[in-house]
Short mmCIF file of C-alpha atoms in Angstrom, two decimals:
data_model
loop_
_atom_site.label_atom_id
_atom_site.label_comp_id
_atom_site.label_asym_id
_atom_site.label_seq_id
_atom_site.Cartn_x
_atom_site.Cartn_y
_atom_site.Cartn_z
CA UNK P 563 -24.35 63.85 12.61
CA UNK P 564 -26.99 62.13 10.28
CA UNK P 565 -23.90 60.24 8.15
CA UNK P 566 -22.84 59.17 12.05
CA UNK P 567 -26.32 57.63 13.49
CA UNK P 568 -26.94 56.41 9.65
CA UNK P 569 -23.86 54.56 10.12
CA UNK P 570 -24.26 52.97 13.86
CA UNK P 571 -27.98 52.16 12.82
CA UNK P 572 -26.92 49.94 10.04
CA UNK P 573 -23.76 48.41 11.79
CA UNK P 574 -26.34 47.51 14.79
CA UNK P 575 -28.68 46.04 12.54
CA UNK P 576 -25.81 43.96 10.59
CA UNK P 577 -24.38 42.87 13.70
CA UNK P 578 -28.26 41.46 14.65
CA UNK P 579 -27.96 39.69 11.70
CA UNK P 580 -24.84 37.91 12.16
CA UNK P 581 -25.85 37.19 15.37
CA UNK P 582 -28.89 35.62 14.24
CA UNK P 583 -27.18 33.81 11.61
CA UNK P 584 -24.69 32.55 14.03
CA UNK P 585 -27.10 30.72 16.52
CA UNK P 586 -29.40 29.89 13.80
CA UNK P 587 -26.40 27.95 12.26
CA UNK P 588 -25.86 26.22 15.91
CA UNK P 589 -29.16 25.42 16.07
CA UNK P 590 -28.86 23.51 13.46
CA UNK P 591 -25.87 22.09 14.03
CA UNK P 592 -26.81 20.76 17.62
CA UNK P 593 -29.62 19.31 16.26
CA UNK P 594 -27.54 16.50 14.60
CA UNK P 595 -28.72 13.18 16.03
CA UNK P 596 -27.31 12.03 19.35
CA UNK P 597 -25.91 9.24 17.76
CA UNK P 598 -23.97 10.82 15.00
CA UNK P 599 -22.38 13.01 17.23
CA UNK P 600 -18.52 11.93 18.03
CA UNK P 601 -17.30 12.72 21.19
CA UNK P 602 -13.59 12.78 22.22
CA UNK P 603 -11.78 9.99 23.23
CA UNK P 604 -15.10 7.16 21.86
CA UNK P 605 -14.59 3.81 20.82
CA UNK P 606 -15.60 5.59 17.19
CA UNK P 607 -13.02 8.18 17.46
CA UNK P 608 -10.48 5.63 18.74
CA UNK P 609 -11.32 3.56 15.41
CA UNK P 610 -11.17 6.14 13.17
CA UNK P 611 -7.79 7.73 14.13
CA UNK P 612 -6.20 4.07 14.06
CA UNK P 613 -7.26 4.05 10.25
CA UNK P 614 -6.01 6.91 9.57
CA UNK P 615 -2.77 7.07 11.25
CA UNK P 616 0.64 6.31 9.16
CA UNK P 617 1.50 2.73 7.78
CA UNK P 618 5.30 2.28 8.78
CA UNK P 619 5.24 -1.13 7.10
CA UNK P 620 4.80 -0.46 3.62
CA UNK P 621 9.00 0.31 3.27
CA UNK P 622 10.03 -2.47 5.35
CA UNK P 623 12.67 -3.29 2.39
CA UNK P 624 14.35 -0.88 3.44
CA UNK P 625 13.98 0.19 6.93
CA UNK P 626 12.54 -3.34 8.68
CA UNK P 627 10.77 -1.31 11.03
CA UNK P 628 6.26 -1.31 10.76
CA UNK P 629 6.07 1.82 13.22
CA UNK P 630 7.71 4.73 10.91
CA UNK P 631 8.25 4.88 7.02
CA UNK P 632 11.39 7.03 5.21
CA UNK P 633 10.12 10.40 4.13
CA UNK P 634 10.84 10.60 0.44
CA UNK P 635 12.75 10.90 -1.76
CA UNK P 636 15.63 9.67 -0.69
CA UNK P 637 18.60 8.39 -2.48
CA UNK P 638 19.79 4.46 -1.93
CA UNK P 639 22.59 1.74 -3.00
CA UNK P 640 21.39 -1.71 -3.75
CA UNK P 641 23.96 -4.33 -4.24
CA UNK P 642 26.01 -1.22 -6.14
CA UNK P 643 23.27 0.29 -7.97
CA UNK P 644 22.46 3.62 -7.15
CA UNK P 645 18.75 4.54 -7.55
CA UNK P 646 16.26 8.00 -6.31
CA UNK P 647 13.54 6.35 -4.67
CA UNK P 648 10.65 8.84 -5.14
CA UNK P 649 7.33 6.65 -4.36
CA UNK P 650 6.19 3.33 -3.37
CA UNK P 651 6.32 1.74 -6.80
CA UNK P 652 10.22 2.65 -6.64
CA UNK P 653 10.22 -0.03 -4.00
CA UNK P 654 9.87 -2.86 -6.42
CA UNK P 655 12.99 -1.46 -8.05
CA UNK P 656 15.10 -1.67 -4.93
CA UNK P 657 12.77 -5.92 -4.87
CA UNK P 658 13.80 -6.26 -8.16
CA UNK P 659 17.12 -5.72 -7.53
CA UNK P 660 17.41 -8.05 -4.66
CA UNK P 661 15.71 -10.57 -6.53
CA UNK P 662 17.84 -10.62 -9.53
CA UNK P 663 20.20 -13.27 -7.90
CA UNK P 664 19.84 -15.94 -4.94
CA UNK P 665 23.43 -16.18 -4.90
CA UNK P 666 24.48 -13.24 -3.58
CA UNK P 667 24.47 -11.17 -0.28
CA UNK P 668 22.08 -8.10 -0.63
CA UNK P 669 23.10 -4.98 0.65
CA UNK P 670 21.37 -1.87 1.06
CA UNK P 671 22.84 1.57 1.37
CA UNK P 672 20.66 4.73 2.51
CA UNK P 673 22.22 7.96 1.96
CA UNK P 674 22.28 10.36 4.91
CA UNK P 675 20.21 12.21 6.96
CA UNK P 676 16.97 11.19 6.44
CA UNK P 677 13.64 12.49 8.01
CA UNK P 678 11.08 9.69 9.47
CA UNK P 679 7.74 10.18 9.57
CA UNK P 680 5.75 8.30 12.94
CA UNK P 681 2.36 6.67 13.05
CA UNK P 682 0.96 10.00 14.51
CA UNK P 683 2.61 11.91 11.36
CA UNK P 684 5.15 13.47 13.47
CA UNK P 685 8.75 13.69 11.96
CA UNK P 686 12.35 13.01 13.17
CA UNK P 687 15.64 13.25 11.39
CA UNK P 688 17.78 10.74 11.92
CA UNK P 689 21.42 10.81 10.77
CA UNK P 690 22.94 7.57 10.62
CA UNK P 691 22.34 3.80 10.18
CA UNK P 692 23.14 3.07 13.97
CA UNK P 693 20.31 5.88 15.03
CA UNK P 694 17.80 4.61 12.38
CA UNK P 695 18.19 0.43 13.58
CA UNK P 696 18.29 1.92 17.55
CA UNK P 697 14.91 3.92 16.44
CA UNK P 698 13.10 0.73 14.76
CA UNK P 699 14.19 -1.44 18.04
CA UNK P 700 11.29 0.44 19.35
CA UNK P 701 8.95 -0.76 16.46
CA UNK P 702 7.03 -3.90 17.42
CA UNK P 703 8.69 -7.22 15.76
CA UNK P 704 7.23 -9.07 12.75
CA UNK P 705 3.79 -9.85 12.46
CA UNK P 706 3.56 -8.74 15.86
CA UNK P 707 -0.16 -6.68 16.57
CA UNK P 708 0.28 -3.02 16.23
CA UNK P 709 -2.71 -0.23 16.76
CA UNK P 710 -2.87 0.62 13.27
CA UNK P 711 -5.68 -0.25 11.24
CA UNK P 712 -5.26 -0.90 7.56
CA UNK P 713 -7.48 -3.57 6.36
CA UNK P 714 -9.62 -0.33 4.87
CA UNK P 715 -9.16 3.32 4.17
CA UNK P 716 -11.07 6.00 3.79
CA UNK P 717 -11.96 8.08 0.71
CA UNK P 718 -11.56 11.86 0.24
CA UNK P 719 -12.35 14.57 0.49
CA UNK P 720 -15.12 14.78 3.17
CA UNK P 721 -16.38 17.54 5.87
CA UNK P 722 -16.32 17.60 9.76
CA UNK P 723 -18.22 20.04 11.76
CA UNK P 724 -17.43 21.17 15.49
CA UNK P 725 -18.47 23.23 17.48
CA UNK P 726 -17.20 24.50 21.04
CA UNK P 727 -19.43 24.66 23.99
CA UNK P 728 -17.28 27.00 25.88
CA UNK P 729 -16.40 29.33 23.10
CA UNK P 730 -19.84 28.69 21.16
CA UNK P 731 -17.37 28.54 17.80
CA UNK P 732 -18.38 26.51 15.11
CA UNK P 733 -15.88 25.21 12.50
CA UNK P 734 -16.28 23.27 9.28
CA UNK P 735 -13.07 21.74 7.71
CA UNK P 736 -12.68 19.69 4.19
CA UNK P 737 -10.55 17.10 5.25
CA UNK P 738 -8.10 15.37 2.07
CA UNK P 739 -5.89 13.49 3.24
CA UNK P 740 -5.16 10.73 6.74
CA UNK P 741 -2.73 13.69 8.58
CA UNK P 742 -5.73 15.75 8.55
CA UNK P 743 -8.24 13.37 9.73
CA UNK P 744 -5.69 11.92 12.05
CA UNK P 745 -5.02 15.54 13.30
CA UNK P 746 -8.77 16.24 13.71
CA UNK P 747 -9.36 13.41 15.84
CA UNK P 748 -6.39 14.67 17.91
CA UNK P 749 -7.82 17.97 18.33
CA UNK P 750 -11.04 17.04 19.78
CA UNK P 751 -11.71 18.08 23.80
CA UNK P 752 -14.96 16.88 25.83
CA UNK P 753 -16.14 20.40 24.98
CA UNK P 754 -16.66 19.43 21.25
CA UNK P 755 -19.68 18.57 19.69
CA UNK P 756 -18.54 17.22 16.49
CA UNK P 757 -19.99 15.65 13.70
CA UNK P 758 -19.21 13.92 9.91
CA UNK P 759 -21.08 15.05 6.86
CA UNK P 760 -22.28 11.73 5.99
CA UNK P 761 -22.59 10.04 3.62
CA UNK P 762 -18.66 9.14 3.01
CA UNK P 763 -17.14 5.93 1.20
CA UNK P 764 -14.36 3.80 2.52
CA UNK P 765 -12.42 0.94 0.58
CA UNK P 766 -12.13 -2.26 1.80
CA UNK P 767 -9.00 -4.88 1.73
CA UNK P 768 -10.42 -6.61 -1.22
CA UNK P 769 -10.62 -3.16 -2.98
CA UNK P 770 -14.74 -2.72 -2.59
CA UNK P 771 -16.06 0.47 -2.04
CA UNK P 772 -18.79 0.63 0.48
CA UNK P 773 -20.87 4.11 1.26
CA UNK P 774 -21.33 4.97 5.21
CA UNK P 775 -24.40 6.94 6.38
CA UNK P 776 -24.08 7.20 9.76
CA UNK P 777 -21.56 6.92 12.70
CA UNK P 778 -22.72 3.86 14.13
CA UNK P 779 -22.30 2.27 10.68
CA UNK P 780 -18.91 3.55 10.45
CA UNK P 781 -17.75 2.22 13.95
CA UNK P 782 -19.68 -1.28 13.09
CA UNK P 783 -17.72 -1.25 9.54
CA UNK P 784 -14.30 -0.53 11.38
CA UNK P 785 -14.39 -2.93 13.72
CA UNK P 786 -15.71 -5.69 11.79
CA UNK P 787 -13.28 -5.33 9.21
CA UNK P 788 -10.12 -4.40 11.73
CA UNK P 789 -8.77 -7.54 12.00
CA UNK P 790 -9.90 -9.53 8.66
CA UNK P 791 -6.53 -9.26 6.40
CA UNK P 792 -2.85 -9.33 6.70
CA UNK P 793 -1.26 -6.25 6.90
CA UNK P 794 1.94 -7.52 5.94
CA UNK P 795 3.46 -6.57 9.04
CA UNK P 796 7.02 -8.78 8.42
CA UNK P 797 9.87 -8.10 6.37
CA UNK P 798 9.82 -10.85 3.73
CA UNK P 799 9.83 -8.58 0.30
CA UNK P 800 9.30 -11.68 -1.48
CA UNK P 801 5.98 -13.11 0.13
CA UNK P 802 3.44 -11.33 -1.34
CA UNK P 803 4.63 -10.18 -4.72
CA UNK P 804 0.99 -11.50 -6.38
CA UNK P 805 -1.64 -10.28 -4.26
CA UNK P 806 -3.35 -9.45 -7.27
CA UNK P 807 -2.45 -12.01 -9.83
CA UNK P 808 -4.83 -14.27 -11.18
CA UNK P 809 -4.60 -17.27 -13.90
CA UNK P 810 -6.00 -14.03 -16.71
CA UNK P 811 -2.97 -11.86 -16.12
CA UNK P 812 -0.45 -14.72 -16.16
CA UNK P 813 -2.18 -15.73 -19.48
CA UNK P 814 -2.17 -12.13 -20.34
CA UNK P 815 1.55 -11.74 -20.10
CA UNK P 816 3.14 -15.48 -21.45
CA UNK P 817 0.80 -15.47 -24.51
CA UNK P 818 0.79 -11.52 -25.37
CA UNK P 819 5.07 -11.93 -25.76
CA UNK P 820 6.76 -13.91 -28.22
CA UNK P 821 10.05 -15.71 -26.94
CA UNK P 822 10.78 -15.88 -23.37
CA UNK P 823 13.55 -16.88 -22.62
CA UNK P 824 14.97 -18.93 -19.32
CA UNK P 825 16.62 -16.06 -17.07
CA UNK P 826 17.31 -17.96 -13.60
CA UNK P 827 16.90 -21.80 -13.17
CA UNK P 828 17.69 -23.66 -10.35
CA UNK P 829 16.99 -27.51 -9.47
CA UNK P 830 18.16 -28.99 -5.48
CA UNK P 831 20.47 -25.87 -5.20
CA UNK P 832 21.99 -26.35 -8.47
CA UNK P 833 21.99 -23.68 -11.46
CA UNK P 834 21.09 -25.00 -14.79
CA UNK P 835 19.91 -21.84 -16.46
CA UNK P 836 23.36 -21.70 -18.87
CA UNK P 837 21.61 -25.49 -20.67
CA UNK P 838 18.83 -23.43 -21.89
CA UNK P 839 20.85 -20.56 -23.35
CA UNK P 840 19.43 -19.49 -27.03
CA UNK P 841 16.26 -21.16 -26.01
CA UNK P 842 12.97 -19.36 -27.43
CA UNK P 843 9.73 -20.41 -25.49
CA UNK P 844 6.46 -19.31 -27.24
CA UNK P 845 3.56 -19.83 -24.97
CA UNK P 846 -0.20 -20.17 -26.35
CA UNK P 847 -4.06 -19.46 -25.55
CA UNK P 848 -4.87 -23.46 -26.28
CA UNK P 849 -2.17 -24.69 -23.01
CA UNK P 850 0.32 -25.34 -25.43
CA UNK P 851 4.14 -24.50 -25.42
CA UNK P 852 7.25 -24.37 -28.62
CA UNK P 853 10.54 -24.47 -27.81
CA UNK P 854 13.00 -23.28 -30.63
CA UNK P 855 16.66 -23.37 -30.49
CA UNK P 856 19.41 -24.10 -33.11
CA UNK P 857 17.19 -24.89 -35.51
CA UNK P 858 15.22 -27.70 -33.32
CA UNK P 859 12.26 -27.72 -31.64
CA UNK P 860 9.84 -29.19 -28.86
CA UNK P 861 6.36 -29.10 -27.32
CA UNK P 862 5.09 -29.17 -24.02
CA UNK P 863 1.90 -28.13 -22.03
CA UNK P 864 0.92 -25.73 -19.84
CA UNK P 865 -2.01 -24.97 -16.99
CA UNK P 866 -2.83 -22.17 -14.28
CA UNK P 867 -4.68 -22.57 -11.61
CA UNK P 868 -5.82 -20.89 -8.32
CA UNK P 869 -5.11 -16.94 -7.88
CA UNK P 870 -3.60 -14.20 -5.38
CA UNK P 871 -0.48 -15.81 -3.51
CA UNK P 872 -1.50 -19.34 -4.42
CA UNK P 873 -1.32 -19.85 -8.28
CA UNK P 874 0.04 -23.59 -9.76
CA UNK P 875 1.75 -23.81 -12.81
CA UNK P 876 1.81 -26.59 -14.57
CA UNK P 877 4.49 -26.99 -16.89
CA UNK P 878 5.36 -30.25 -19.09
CA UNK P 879 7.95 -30.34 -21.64
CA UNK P 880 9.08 -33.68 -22.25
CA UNK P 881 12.13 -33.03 -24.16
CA UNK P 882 13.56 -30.32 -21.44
CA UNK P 883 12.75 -31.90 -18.02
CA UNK P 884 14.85 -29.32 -16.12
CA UNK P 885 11.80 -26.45 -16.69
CA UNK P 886 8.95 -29.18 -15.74
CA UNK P 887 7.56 -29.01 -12.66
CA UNK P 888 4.27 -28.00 -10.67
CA UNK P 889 5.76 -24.23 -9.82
CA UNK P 890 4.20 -21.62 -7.62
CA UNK P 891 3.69 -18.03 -9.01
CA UNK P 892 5.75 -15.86 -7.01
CA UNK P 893 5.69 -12.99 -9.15
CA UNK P 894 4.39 -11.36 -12.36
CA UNK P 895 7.04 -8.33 -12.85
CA UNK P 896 6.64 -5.71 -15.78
CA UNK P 897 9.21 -2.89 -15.06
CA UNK P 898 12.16 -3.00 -17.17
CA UNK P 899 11.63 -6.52 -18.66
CA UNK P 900 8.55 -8.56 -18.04
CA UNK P 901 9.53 -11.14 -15.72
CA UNK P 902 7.58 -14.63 -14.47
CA UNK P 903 9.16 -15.92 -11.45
CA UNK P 904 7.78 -19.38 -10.44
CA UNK P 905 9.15 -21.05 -6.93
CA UNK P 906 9.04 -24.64 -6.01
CA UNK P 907 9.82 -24.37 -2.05
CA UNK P 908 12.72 -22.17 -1.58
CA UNK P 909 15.08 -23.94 -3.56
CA UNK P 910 13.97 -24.48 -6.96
CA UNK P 911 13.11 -21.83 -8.89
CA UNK P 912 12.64 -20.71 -13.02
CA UNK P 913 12.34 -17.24 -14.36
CA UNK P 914 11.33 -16.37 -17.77
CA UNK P 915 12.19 -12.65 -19.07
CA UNK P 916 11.16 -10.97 -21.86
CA UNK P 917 11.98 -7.65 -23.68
CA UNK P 918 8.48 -7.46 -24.62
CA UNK P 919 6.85 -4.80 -22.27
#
């Protein structure tokens, strides 16, 4: 009998203490400034769930759709080559591929069923070529404004609090990843009183990193910065190849290789490449080019300017007037070979490969 009221004496005064934990811990909680509080279905909320929902366009190579992107891996056919595509950077093998020739008429094959996964991170299987281009029909066009944010994203891990007015429960979840934080926002009735454990980073389009205190910052930061880069929304593979490129990393690449050599040339629609056959071109820190072939030899210049998309070479060789021109970068490629594809409209073009890697 003593073991018994022992026993229901010290669960009563454990349950207290829960108890008191419990409300102290919502006391607390509700005591969060009014402002930092996010309520369902806010402008905030709105904002934050369009930055964290699913970027369809980032495999538009291979599906041409910006509303869903192929789960992966998957398993594809490019112009006969077979090839596992197992992340993004496997996309610039598929590019790569495409690229290798203006002459020919690219063709993808995807291998079927594959599972597509939607701006709101659901996921479909989808069986054939016919269902996938009927399913991207419903995508909006090219370049065409969609509700996803991407010109920043956030950085995790970071904690949410809620907690339920009607069920007085109070949750805290780590959240790693944009499904969760997308799923979060989903989850949230006019019953919650929820809350972000601030401070919390986010990077910006030009790859900054900026630290958010507070929820009015956040919703200030979102939709400041919503609508301030391209999101690449179209399904040109070849337009934006040097986002990143700058006159430094061209040098880096031309001058740290010995003997390029002239892979693709083409002048008014006519290919020339063949002439240059054997030819060794030496680039050099001082703007100065060597040519060596069958025991001959010629100089030229060279000069880099601008950055990103918009980079001018310069090249002047008198003795080989087939490579000079004022080229645009188009890309700087180092998977296989190191590649230097320069563009002159959409006609001419000169590439210069290199075993070097």
């Amino acid at each position: 009998m003593k073991a018994t009221l022992r026993f229901t004496l010290v669960f009563l005064f454990s349950s207290m203490m829960v108890l008191t934990s419990c409300r102290k811990e919502e006391t607390e909680f509700i005591e969060t400034p009014p402002e930092d509080i996010l309520h369902a279905n806010s402008v905030v909320a709105d904002l934050i769930q369009r930055t964290a929902s699913n970027d369809g366009s980032n495999d538009n190579i291979l599906d041409f759709a910006n509303c869903f992107n192929i789960k992966l891996p998957i398993d594809v056919t490019v112009n006969s080559t077979t090839i596992e595509i197992n992340n993004e950077d496997d996309y610039y093998e598929v590019e790569s591929i495409f690229d290798d020739n203006d002459d020919d008429i690219d063709e993808l094959d995807i291998n079927f069923p594959i599972t597509i996964i939607n701006s709101d991170f659901t996921e479909i299987s989808i069986n054939s070529l016919s269902e996938l281009n009927a399913t991207a029909m419903n995508c909006n066009g090219e370049n065409v404004a969609d509700n996803d944010i991407e010109c920043l994203d956030f950085v995790y891990p970071f904690t949410v609090s809620k907690f339920n007015t009607l069920n007085e429960l109070i949750s805290t979840e780590i959240l790693t990843g944009d499904k969760e934080l997308y799923d979060f926002i989903d989850s949230l009735t006019p019953e919650d009183i929820t809350s972000i454990n601030f401070p919390i980073s986010v990077v910006l389009y030009d790859g900054s990193q900026l630290a958010i205190n507070s929820l009015t910052t956040l919703e200030s930061t979102i939709s400041n910065v919503q609508n301030s880069c391209d999101e690449d929304d179209d399904f040109d593979y070849n337009d934006d190849d040097c986002n990143h490129c700058t006159p430094e990393l061209l040098e880096e690449f031309l001058v740290g290789c010995e003997d390029w050599y002239v892979d693709r040339l083409k002048k008014d629609d006519v290919n020339y490449h063949d002439i240059y056959d054997g030819y060794d071109f030496n680039f050099f820190e001082n703007g100065t080019i060597t040519v060596y072939w069958n025991a001959t030899s010629a100089n030229g210049t060279w000069l880099t300017t601008g950055t990103g998309n918009n980079i001018s070479v310069l090249i002047n060789i008198p003795a080989l007037p087939l490579c000079n021109n004022n080229w645009s970068l188009q890309e700087i490629n180092n998977t296989s070979l190191s590649k230097i594809d320069l563009r002159l409209s959409n006609v001419d073009r000169l590439r210069y490969r290199n075993t070097c890697n």
